CSV table of C-alpha atoms in Angstrom, one decimal:
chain,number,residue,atom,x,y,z
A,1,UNK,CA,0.0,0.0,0.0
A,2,UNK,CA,1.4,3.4,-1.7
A,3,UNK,CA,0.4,7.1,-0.9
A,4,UNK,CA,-2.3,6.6,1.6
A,5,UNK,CA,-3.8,4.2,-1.2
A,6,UNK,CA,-4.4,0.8,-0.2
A,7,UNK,CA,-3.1,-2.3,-2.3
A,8,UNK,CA,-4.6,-5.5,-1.9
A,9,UNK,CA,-1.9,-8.0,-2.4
A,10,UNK,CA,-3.5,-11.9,-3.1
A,11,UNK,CA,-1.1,-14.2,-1.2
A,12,UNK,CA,-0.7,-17.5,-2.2
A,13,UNK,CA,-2.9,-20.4,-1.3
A,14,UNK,CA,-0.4,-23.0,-0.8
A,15,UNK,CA,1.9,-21.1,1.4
A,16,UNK,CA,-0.9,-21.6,4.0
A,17,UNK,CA,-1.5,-25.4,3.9
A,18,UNK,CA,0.4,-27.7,5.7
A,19,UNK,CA,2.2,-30.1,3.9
A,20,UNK,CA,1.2,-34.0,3.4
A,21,UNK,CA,3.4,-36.8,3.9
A,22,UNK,CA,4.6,-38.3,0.4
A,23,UNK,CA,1.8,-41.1,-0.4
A,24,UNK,CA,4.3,-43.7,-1.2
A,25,UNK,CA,6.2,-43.6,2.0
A,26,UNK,CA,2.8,-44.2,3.4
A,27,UNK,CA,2.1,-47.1,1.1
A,28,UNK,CA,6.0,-48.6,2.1
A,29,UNK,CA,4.8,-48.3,5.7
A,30,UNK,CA,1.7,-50.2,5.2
A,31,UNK,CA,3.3,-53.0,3.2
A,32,UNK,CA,6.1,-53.2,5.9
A,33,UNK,CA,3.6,-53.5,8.5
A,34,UNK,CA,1.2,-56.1,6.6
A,35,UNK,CA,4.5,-58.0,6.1
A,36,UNK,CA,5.1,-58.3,9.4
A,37,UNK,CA,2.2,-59.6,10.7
A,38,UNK,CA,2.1,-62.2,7.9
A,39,UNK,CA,5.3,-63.4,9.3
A,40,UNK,CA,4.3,-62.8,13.3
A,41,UNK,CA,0.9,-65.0,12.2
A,42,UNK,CA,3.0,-67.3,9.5
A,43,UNK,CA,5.1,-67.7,12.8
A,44,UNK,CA,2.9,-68.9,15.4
A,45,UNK,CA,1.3,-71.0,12.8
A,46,UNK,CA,4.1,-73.2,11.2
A,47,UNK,CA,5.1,-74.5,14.8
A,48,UNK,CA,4.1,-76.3,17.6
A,49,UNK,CA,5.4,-77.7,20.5
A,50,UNK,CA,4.8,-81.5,22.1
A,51,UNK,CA,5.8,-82.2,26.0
A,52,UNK,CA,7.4,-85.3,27.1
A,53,UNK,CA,3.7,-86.6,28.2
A,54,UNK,CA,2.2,-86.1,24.5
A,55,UNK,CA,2.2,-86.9,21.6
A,56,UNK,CA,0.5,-85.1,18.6
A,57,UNK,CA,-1.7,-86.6,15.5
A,58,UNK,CA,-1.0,-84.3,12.7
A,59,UNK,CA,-3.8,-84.0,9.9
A,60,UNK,CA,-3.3,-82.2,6.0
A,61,UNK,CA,-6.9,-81.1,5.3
A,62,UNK,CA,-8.0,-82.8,7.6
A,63,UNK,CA,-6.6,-86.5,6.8
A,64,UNK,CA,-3.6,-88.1,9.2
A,65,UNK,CA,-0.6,-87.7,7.9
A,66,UNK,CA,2.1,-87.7,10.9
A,67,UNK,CA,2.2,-88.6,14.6
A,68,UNK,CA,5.1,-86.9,16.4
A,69,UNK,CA,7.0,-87.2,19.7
A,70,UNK,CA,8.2,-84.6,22.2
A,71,UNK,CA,10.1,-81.5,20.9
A,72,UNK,CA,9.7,-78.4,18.3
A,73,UNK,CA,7.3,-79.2,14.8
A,74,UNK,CA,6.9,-77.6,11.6
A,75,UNK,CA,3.4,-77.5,10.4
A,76,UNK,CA,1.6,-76.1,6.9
A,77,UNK,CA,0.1,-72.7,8.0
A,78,UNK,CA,-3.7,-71.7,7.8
A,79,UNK,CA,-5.4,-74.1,8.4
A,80,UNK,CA,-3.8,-76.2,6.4
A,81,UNK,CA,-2.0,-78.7,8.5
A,82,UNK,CA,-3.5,-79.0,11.9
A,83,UNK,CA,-1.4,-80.7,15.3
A,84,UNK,CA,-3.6,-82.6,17.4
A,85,UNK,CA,-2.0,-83.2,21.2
A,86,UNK,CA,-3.0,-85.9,23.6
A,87,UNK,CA,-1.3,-87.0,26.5
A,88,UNK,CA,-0.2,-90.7,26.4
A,89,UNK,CA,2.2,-91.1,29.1
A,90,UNK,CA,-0.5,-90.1,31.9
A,91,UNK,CA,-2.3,-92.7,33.5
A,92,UNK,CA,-5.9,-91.4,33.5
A,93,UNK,CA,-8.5,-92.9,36.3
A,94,UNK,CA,-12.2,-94.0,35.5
A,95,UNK,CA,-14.5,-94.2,38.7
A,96,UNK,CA,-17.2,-97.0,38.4
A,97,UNK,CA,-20.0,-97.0,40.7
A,98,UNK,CA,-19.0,-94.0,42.5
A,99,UNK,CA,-17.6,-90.2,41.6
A,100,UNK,CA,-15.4,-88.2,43.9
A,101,UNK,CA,-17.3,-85.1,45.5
A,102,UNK,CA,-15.0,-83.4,47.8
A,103,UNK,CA,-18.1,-81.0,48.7
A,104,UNK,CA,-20.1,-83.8,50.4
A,105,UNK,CA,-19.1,-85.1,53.8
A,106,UNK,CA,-18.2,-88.8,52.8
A,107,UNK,CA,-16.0,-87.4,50.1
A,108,UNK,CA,-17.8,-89.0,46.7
A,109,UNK,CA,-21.3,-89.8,45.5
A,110,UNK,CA,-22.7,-93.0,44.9
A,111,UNK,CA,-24.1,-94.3,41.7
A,112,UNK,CA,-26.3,-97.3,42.2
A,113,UNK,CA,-27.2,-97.7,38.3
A,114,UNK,CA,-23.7,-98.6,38.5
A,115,UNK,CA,-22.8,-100.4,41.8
A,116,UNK,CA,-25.4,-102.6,42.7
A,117,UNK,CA,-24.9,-105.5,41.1
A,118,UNK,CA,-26.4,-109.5,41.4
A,119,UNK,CA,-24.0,-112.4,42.2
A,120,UNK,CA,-23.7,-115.9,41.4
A,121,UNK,CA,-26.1,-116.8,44.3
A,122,UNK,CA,-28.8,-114.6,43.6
A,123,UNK,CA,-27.4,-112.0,46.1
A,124,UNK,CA,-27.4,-108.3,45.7
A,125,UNK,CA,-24.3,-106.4,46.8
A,126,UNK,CA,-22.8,-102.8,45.7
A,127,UNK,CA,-19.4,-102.9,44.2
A,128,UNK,CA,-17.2,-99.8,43.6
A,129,UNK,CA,-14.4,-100.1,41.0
A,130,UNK,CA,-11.5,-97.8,40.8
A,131,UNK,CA,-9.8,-98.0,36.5
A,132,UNK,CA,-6.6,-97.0,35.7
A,133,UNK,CA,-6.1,-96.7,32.1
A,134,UNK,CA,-3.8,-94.3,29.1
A,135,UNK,CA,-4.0,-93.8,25.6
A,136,UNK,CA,-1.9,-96.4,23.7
A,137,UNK,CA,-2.4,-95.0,20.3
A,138,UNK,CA,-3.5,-91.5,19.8
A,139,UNK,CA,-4.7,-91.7,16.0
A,140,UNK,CA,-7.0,-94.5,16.6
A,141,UNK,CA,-7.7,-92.3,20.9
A,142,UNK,CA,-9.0,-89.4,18.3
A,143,UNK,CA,-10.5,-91.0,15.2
A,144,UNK,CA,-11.4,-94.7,16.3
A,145,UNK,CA,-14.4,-94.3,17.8
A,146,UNK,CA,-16.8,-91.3,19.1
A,147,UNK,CA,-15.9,-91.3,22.5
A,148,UNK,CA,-13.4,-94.0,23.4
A,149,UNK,CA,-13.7,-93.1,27.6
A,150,UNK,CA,-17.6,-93.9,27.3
A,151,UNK,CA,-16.8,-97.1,25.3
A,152,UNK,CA,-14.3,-98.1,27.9
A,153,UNK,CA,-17.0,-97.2,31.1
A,154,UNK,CA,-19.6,-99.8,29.4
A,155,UNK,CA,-17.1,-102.3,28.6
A,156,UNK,CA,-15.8,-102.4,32.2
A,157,UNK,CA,-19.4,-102.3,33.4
A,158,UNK,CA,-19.9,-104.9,31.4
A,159,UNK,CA,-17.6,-107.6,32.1
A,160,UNK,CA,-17.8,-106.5,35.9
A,161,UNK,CA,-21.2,-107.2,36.0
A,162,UNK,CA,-20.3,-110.9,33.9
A,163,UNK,CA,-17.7,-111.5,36.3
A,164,UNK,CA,-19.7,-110.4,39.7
A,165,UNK,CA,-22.7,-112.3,38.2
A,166,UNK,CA,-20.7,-115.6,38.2
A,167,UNK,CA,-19.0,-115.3,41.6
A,168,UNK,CA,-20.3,-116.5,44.8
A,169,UNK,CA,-21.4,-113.6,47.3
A,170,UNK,CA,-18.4,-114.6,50.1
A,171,UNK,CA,-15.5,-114.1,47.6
A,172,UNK,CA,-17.5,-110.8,46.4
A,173,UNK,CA,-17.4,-109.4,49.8
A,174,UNK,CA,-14.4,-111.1,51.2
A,175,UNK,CA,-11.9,-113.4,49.7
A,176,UNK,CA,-12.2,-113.3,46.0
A,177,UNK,CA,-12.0,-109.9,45.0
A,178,UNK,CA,-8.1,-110.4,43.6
A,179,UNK,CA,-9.7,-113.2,41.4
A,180,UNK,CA,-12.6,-110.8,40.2
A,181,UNK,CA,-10.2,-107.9,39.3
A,182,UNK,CA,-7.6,-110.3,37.3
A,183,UNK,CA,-10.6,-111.9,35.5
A,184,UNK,CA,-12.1,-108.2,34.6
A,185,UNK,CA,-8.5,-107.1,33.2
A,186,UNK,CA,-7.9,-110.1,31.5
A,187,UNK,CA,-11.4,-109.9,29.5
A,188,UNK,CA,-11.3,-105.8,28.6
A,189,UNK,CA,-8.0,-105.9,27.4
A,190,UNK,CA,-8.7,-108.8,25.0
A,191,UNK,CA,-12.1,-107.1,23.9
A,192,UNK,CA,-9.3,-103.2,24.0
A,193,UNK,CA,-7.0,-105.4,21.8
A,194,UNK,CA,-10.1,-106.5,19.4
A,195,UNK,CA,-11.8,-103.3,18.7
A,196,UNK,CA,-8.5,-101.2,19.2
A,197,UNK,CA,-9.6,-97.8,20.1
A,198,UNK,CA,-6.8,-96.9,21.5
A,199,UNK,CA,-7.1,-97.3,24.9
A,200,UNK,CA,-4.9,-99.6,27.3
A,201,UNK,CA,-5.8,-100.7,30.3
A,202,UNK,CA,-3.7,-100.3,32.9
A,203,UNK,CA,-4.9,-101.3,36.7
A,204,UNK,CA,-8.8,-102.3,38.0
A,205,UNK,CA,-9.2,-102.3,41.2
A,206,UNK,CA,-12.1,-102.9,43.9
A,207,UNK,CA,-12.8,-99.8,45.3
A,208,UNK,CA,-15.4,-101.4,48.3
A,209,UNK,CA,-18.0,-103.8,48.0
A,210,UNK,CA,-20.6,-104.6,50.6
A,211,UNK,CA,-24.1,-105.4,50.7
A,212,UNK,CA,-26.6,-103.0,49.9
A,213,UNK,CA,-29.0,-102.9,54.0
A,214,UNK,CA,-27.4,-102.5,56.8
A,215,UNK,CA,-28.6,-105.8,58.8
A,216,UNK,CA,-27.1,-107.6,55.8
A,217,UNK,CA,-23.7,-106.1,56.3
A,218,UNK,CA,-24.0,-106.7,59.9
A,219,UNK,CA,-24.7,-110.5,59.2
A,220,UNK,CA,-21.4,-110.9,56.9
A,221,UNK,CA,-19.0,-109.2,59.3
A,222,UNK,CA,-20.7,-112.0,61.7
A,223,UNK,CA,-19.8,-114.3,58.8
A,224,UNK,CA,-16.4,-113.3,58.8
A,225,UNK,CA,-15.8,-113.2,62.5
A,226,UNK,CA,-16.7,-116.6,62.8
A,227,UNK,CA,-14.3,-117.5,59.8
A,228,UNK,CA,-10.8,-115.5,61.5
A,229,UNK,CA,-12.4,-117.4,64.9
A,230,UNK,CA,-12.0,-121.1,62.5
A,231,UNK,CA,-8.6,-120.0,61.4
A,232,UNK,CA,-7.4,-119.3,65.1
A,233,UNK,CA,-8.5,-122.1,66.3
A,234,UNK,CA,-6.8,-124.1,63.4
A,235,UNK,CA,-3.5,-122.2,63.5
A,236,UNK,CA,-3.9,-122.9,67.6
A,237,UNK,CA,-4.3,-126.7,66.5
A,238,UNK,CA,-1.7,-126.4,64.3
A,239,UNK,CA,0.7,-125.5,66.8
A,240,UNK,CA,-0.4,-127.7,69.6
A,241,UNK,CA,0.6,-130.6,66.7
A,242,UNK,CA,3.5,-128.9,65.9
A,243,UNK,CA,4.7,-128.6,69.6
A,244,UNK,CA,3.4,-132.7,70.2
A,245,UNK,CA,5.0,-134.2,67.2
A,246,UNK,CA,8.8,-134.0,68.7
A,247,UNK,CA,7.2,-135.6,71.8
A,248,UNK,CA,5.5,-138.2,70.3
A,249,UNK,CA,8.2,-139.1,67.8
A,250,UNK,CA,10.7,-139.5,70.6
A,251,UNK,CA,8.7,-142.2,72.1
A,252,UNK,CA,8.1,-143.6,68.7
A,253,UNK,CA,11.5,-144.3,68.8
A,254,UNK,CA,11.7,-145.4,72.1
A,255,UNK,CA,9.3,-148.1,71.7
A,256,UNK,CA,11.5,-149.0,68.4
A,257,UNK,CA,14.8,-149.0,70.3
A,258,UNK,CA,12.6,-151.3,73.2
A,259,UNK,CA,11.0,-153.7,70.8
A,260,UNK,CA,14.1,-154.3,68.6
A,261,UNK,CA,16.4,-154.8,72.0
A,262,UNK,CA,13.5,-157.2,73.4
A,263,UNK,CA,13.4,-159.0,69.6
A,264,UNK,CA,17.4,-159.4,70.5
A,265,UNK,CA,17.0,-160.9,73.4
A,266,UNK,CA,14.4,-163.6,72.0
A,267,UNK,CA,16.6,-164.3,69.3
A,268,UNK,CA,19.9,-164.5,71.8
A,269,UNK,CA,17.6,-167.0,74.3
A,270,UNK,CA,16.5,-169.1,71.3
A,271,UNK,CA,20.2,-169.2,70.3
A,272,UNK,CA,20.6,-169.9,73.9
A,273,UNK,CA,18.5,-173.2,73.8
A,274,UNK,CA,19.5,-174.0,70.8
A,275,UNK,CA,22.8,-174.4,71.8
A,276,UNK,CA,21.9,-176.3,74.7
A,277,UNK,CA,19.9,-178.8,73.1
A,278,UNK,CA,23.0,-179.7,70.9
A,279,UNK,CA,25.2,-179.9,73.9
A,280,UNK,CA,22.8,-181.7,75.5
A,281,UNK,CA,21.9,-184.5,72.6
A,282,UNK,CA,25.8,-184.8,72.0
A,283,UNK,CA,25.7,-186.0,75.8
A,284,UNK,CA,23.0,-188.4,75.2
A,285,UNK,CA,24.4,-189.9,72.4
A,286,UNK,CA,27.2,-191.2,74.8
A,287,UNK,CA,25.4,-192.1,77.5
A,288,UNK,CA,21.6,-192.6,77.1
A,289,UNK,CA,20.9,-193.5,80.7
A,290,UNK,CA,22.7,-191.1,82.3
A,291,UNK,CA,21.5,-188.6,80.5
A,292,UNK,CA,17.9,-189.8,80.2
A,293,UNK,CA,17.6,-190.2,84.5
A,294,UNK,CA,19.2,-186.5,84.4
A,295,UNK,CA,16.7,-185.1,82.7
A,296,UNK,CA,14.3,-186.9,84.6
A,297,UNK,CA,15.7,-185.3,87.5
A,298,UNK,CA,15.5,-181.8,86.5
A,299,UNK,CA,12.5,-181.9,85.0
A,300,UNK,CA,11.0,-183.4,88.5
A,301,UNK,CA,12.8,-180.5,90.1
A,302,UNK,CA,11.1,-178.1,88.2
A,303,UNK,CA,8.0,-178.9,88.2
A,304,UNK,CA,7.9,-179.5,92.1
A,305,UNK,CA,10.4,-177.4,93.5
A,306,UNK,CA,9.5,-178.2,97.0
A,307,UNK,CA,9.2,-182.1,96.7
A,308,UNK,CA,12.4,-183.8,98.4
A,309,UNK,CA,13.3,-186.1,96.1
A,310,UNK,CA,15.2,-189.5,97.5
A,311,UNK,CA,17.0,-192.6,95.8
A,312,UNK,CA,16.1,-196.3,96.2
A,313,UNK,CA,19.1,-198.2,95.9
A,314,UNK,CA,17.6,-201.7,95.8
A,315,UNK,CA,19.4,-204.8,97.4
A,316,UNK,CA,19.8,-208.4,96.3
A,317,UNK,CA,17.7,-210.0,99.0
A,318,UNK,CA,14.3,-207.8,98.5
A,319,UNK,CA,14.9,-204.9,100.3
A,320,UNK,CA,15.2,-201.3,99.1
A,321,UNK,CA,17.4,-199.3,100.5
A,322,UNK,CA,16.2,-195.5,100.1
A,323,UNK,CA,18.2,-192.6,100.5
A,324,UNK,CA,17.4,-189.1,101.3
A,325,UNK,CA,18.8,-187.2,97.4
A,326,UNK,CA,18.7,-184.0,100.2
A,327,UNK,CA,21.0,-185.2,102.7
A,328,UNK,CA,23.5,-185.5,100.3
A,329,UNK,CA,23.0,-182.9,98.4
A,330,UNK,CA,23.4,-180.7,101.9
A,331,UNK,CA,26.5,-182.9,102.8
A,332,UNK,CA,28.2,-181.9,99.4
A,333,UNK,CA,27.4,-178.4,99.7
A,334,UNK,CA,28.9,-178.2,103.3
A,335,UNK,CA,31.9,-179.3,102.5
A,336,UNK,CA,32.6,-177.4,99.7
């Protein structure tokens, strides 16, 4: 503006707008940024990890292609390749006839659909099972069957109830149960090893078993106190016999020793008379009639030990001269 005249000068337009960021460097950024979460995605989708407890079933569009072990995997990304994990070194349980409730007072709940069962005497008892079991091959675990744990519940309910139903209602409740849980185990794993869903069985145990009313349960623990009261007695028995045999065995061989010294004395006598009979018919042989009237003699002396015994001497004109045997016999002795 000149001479009190005013002068409209036009600025410029451009010289007050701020100026935008070049439109390429934006379109760098955006790339560089789309880049990277294709490779931060492309990243946490090509891998997977497996623990030392699993083992994963890998499927290409949905078909089984790879089962791998423990470590770091490479898999197809989006979708494409998919790693399925179960654990196989974990022994999983399976309550039968009861669950655990740690909010009631007893600790579990029991299921009677499950645990009251008929036995081979037409009794009725409730028997708890406790399963141990683990997945033994984790392609056929996840595509054998629908659900392989429900298969495994009504197969073990099965054969339990086969089993039970076939055993007498003692060895239920007392002395048989090892017997029930190796015939139970023996008959699911050969059906698991049929049918192969990829389940193993591991363990089955009973968990309790006892009849289902009270005044029944009182009558088998009467039962079974009168059975321990049978086996004391026995083992009592058993020890009385064990602490008598010794005894009776020594004079077992006493009367042995007795008799076989008393059979050696018999045959020592009869050797004895034996002896004396030979002596005694060599002797007669050489003189009949001496030997014959000694005999007499002793015989006479035996038989009447208190009969004195005298000798007639005879005489040529009829009369007998008898001597007293006694008198001489006396005389002898006194002077010896």
């Amino acid at each position: 503006m000149e001479s009190g005249t005013y002068r409209w000068v036009k600025e410029d337009d451009t010289s007050r707008k701020p100026k935008m960021p070049n439109q390429k460097k934006l379109g760098r950024l955006a790339l560089l940024a789309a880049v990277l979460v294709f490779l931060l995605i492309l990243a946490t989708t090509c891998w997977y990890t497996v623990d030392d407890k699993e083992q994963a079933v890998v499927t290409t569009f949905g078909k089984v292609t790879d089962v791998t072990g423990a470590g770091v995997h490479f898999k197809l990304p989006f979708g494409i390749q998919q790693a399925h994990k179960v654990e196989v070194n974990v022994y999983q349980k399976l309550e039968l006839g009861y669950r655990t409730d740690s909010a009631t007072a007893e600790g579990y709940d029991v299921v009677e659909d499950e645990c009251k069962m008929i036995t081979g005497d037409y009794n009725i008892v409730n028997v708890e099972f406790f399963v141990e079991y683990k997945v033994s091959n984790p392609e056929r675990y996840l595509y054998g069957s629908y659900d392989p744990e429900d298969i495994l519940r009504n197969l073990i309910q099965s054969q339990v109830r086969n089993v039970v139903g076939s055993t007498q209602v003692d060895d239920v409740l007392t002395s048989g149960k090892e017997s029930i849980q190796m015939q139970v185990k023996n008959l699911v794993t050969e059906i698991l090893q049929e049918y192969d869903i990829g389940l193993t069985l591991v363990d089955v145990k009973i968990q309790d078993a006892e009849p289902p009313t009270q005044e029944v349960i009182e009558a088998f623990k009467a039962v079974e106190t009168a059975k321990q009261q049978a086996e004391t007695v026995v083992n009592q028995a058993k020890a009385y016999q064990n602490a008598q045999l010794p005894s009776a065995q020594a004079q077992a061989d006493q009367l042995t020793q007795n008799a076989e010294y008393l059979k050696q004395a018999r045959i020592n006598e009869a050797k004895e008379q034996v002896a004396m009979f030979t002596a005694m018919y060599q002797e007669y042989q050489l003189n009949p009639q001496i030997t014959r009237a000694r005999m007499y003699y002793e015989a006479i002396g035996q038989v009447l030990p208190g009969v004195k015994l005298y000798i007639n001497t005879g005489s040529a004109d009829g009369v007998d001269m008898v001597l007293p045997l006694e008198s001489f016999v006396e005389q002898v002795e006194e002077g010896e």
